[in-house]
mmCIF file of the N, C-alpha and C atoms, coordinates in Angstrom:
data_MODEL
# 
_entry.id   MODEL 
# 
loop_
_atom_site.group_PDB 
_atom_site.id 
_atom_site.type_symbol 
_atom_site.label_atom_id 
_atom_site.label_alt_id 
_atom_site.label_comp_id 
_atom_site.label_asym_id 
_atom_site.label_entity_id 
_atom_site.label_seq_id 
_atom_site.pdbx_PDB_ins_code 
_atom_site.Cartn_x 
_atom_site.Cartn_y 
_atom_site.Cartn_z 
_atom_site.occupancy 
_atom_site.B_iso_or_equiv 
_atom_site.pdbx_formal_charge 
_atom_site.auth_seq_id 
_atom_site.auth_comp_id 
_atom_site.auth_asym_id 
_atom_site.auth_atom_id 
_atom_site.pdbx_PDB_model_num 
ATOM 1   N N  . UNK A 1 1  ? -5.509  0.420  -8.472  1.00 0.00 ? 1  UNK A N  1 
ATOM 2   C CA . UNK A 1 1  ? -6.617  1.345  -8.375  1.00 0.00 ? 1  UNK A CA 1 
ATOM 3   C C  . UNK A 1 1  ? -7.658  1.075  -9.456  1.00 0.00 ? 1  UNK A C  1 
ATOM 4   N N  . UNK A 1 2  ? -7.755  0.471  -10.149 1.00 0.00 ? 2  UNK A N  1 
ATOM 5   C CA . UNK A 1 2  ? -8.250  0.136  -11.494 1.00 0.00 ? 2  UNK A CA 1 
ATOM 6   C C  . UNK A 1 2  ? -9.212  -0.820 -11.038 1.00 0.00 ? 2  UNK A C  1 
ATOM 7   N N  . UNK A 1 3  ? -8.751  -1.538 -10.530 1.00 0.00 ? 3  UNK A N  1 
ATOM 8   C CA . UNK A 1 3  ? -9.648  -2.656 -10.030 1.00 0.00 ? 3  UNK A CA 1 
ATOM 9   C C  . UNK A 1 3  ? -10.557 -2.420 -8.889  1.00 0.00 ? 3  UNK A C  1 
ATOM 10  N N  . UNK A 1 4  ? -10.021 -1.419 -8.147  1.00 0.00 ? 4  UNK A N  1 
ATOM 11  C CA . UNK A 1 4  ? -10.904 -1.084 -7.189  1.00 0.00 ? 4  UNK A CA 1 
ATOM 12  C C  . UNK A 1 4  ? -12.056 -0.462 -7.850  1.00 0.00 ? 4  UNK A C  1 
ATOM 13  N N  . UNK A 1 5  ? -11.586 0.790  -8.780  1.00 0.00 ? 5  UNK A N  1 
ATOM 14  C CA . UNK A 1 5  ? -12.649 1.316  -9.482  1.00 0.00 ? 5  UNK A CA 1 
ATOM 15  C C  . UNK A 1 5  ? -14.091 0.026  -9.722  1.00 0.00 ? 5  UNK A C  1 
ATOM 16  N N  . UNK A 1 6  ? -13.037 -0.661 -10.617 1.00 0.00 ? 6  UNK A N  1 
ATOM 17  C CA . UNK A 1 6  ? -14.680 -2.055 -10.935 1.00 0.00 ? 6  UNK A CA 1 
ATOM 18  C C  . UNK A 1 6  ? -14.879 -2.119 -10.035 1.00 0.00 ? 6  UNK A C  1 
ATOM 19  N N  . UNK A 1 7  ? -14.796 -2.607 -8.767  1.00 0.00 ? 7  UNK A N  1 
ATOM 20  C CA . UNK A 1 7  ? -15.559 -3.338 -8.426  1.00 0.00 ? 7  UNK A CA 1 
ATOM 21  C C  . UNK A 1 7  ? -15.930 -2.351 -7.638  1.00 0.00 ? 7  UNK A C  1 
ATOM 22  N N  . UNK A 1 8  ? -15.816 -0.788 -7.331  1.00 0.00 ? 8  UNK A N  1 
ATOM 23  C CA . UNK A 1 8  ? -16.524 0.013  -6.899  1.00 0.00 ? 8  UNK A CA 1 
ATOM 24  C C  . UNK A 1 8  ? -17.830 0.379  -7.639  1.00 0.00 ? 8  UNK A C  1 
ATOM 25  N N  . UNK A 1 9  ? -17.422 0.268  -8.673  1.00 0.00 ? 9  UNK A N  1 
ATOM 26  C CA . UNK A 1 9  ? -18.543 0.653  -9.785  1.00 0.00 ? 9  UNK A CA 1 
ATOM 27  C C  . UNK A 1 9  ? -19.539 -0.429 -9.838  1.00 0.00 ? 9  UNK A C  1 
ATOM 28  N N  . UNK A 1 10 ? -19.205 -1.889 -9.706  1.00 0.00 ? 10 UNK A N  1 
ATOM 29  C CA . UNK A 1 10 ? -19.975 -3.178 -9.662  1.00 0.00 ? 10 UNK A CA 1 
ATOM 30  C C  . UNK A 1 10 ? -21.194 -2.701 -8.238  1.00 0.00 ? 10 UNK A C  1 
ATOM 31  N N  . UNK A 1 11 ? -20.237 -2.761 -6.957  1.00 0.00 ? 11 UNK A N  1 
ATOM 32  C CA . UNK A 1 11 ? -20.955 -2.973 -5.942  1.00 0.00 ? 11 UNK A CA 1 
ATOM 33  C C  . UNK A 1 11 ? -21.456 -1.833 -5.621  1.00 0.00 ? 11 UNK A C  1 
ATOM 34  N N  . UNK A 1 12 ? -21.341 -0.618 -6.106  1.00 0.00 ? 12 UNK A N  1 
ATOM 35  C CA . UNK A 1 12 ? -22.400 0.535  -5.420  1.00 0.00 ? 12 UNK A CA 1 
ATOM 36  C C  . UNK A 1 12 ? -21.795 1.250  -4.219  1.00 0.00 ? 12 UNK A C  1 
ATOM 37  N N  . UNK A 1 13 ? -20.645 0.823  -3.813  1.00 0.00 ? 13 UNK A N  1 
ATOM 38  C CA . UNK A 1 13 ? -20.518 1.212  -2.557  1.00 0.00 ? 13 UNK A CA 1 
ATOM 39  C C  . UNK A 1 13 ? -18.489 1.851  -2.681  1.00 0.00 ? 13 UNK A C  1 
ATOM 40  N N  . UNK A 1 14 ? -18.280 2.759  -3.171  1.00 0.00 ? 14 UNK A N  1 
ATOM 41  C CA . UNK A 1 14 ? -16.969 2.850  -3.658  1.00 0.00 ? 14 UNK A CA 1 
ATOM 42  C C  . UNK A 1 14 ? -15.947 3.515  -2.146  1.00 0.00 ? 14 UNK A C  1 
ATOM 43  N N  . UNK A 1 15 ? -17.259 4.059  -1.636  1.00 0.00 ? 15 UNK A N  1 
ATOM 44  C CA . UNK A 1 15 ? -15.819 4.483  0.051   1.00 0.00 ? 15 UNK A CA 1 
ATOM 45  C C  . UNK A 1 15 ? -15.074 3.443  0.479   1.00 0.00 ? 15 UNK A C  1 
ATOM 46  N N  . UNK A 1 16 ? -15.729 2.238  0.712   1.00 0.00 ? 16 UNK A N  1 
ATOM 47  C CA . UNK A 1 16 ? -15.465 0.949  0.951   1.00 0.00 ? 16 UNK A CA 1 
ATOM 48  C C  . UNK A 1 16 ? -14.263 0.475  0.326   1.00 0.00 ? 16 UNK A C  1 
ATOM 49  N N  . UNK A 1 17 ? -14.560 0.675  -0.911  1.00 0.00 ? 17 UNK A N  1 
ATOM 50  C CA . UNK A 1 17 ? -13.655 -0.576 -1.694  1.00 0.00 ? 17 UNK A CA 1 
ATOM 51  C C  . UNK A 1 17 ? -12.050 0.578  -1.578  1.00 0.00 ? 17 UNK A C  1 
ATOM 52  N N  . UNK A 1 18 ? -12.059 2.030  -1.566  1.00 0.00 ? 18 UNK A N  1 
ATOM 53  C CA . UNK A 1 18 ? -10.639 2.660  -1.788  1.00 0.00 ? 18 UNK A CA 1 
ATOM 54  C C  . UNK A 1 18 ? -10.377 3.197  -0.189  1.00 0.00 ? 18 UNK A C  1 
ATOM 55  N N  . UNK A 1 19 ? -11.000 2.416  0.760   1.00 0.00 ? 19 UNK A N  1 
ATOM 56  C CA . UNK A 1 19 ? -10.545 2.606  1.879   1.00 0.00 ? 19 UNK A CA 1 
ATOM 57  C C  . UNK A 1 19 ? -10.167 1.088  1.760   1.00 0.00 ? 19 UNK A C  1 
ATOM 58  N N  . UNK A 1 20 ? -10.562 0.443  1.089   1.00 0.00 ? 20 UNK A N  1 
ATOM 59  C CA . UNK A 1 20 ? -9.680  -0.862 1.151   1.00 0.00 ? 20 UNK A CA 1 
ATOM 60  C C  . UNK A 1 20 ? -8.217  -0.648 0.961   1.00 0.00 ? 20 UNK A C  1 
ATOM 61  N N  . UNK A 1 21 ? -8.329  -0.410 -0.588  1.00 0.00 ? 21 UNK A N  1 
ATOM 62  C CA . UNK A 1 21 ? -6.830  -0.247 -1.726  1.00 0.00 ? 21 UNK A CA 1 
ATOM 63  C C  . UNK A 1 21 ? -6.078  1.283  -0.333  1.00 0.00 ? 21 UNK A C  1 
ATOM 64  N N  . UNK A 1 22 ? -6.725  2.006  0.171   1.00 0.00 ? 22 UNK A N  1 
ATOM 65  C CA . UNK A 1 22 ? -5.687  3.096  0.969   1.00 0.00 ? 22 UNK A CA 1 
ATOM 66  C C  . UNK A 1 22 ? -4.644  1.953  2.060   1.00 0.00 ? 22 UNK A C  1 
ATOM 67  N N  . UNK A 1 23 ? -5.641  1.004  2.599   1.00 0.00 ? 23 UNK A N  1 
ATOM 68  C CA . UNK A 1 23 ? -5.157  0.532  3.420   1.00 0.00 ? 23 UNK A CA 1 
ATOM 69  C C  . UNK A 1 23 ? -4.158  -0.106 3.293   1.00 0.00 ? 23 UNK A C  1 
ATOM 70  N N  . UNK A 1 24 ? -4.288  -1.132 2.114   1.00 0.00 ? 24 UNK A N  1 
ATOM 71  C CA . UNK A 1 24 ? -3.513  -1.641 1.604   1.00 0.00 ? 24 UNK A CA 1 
ATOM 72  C C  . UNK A 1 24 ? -2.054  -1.381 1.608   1.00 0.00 ? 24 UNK A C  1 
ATOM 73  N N  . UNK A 1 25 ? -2.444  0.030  0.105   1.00 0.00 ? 25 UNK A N  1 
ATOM 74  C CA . UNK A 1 25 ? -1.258  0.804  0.245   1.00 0.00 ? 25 UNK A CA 1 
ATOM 75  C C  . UNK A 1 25 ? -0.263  1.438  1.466   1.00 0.00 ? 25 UNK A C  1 
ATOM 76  N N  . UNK A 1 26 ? -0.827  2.049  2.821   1.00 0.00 ? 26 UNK A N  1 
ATOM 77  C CA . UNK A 1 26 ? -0.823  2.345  3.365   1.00 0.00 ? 26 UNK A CA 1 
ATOM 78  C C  . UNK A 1 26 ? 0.482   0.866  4.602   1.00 0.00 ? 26 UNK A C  1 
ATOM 79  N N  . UNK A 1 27 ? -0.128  -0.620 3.930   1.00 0.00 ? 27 UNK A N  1 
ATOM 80  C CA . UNK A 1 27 ? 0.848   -1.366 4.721   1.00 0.00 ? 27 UNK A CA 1 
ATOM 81  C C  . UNK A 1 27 ? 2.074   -1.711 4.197   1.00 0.00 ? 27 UNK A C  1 
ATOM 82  N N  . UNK A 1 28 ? 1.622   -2.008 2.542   1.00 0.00 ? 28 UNK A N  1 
ATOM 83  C CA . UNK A 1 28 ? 2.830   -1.882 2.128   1.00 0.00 ? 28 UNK A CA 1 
ATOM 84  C C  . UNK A 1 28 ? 4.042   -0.858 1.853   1.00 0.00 ? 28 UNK A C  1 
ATOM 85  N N  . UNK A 1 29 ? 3.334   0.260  2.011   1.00 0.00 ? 29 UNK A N  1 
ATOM 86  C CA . UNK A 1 29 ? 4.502   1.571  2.264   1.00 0.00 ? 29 UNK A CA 1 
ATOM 87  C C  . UNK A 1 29 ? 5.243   1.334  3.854   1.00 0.00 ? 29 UNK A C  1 
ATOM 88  N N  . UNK A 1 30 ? 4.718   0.724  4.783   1.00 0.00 ? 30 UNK A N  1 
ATOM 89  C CA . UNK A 1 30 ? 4.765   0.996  5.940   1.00 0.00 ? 30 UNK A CA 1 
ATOM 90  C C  . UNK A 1 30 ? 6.120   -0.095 6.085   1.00 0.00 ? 30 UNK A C  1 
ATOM 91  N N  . UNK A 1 31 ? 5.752   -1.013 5.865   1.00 0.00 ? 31 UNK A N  1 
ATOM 92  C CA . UNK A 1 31 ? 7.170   -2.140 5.421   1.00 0.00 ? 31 UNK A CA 1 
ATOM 93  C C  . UNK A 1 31 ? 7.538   -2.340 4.512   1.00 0.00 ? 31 UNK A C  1 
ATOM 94  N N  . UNK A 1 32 ? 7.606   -1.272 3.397   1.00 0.00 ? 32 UNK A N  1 
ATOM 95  C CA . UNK A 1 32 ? 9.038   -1.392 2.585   1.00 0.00 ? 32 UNK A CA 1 
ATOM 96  C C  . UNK A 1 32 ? 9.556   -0.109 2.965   1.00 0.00 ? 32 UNK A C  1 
ATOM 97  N N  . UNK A 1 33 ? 9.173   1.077  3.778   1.00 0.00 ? 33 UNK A N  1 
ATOM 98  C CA . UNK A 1 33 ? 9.772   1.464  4.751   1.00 0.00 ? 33 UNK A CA 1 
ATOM 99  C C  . UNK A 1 33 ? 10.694  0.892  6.261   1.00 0.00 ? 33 UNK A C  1 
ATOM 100 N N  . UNK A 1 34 ? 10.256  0.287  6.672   1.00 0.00 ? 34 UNK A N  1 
ATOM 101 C CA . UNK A 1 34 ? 10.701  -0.456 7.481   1.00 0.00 ? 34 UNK A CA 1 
ATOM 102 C C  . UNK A 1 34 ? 12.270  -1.204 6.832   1.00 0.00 ? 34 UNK A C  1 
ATOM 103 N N  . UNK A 1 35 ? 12.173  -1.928 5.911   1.00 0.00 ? 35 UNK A N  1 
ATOM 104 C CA . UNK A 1 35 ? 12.675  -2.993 4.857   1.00 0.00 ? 35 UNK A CA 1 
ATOM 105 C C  . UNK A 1 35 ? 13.919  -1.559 4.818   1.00 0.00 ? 35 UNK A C  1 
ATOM 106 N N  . UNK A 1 36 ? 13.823  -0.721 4.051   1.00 0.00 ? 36 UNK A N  1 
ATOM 107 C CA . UNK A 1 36 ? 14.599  0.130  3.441   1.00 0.00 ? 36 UNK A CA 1 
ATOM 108 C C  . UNK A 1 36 ? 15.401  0.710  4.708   1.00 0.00 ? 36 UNK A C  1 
ATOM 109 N N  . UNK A 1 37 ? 14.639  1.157  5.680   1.00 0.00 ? 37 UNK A N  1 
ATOM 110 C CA . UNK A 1 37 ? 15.705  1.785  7.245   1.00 0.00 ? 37 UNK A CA 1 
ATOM 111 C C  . UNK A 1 37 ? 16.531  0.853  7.622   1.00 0.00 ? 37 UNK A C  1 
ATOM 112 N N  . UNK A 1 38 ? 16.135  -0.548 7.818   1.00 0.00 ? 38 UNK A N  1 
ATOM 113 C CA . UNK A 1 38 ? 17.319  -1.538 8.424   1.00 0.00 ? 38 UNK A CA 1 
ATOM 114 C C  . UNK A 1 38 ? 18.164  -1.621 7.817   1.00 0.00 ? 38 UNK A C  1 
ATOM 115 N N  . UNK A 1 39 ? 17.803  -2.048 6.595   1.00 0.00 ? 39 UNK A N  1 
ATOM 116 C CA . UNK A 1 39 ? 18.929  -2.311 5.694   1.00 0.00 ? 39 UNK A CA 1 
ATOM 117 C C  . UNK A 1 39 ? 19.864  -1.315 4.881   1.00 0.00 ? 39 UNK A C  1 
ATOM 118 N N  . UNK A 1 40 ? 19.663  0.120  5.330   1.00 0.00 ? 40 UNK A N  1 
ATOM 119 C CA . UNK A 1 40 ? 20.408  1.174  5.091   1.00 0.00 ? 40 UNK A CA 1 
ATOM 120 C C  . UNK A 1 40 ? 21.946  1.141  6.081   1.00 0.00 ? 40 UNK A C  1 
ATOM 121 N N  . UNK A 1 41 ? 21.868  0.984  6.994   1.00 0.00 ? 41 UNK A N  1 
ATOM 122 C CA . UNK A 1 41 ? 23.486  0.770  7.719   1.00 0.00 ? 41 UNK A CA 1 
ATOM 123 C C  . UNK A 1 41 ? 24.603  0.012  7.214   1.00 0.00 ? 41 UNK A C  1 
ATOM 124 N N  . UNK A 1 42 ? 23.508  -0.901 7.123   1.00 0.00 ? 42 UNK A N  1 
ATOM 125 C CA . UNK A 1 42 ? 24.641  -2.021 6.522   1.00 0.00 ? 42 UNK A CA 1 
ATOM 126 C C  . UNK A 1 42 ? 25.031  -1.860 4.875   1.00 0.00 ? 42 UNK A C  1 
ATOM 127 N N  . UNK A 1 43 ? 24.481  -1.177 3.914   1.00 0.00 ? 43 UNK A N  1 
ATOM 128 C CA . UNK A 1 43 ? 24.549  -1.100 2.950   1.00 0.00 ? 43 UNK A CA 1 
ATOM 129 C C  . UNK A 1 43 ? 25.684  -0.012 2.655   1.00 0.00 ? 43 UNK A C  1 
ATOM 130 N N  . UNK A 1 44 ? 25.617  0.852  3.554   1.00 0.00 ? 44 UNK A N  1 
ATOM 131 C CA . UNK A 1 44 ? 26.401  2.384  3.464   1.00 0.00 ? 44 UNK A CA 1 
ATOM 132 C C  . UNK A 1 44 ? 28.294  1.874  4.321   1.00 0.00 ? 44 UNK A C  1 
ATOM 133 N N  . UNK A 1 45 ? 27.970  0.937  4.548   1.00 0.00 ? 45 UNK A N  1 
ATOM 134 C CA . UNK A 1 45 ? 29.343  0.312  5.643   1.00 0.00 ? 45 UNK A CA 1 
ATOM 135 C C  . UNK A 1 45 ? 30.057  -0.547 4.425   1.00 0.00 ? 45 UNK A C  1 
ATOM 136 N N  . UNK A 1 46 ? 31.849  -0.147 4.718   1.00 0.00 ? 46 UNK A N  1 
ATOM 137 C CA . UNK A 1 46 ? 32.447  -0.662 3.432   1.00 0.00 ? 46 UNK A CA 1 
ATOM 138 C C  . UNK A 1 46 ? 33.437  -1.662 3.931   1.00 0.00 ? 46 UNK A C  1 
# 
């Protein structure tokens, strides 16, 4: 988020740049969700 700030602050245009970083965030939550459900069965099995 830090970086978005600069370069929100650089380019003038800051909706842009933290609808970037949301998105972002937004994929990598999405598959290390993913990541974490599969691999819960097998982890809990002895």
């Amino acid at each position: 988020m830090l970086q978005t700030k600069s370069i929100a602050t650089r380019t003038q245009e800051p909706f842009n740049w933290y609808i970037i970083a949301a998105a972002i965030y937004l994929v990598i939550t999405l598959i290390s969700q993913y990541i974490l459900k599969t691999h819960r069965p097998a982890r809990n099995t002895f």
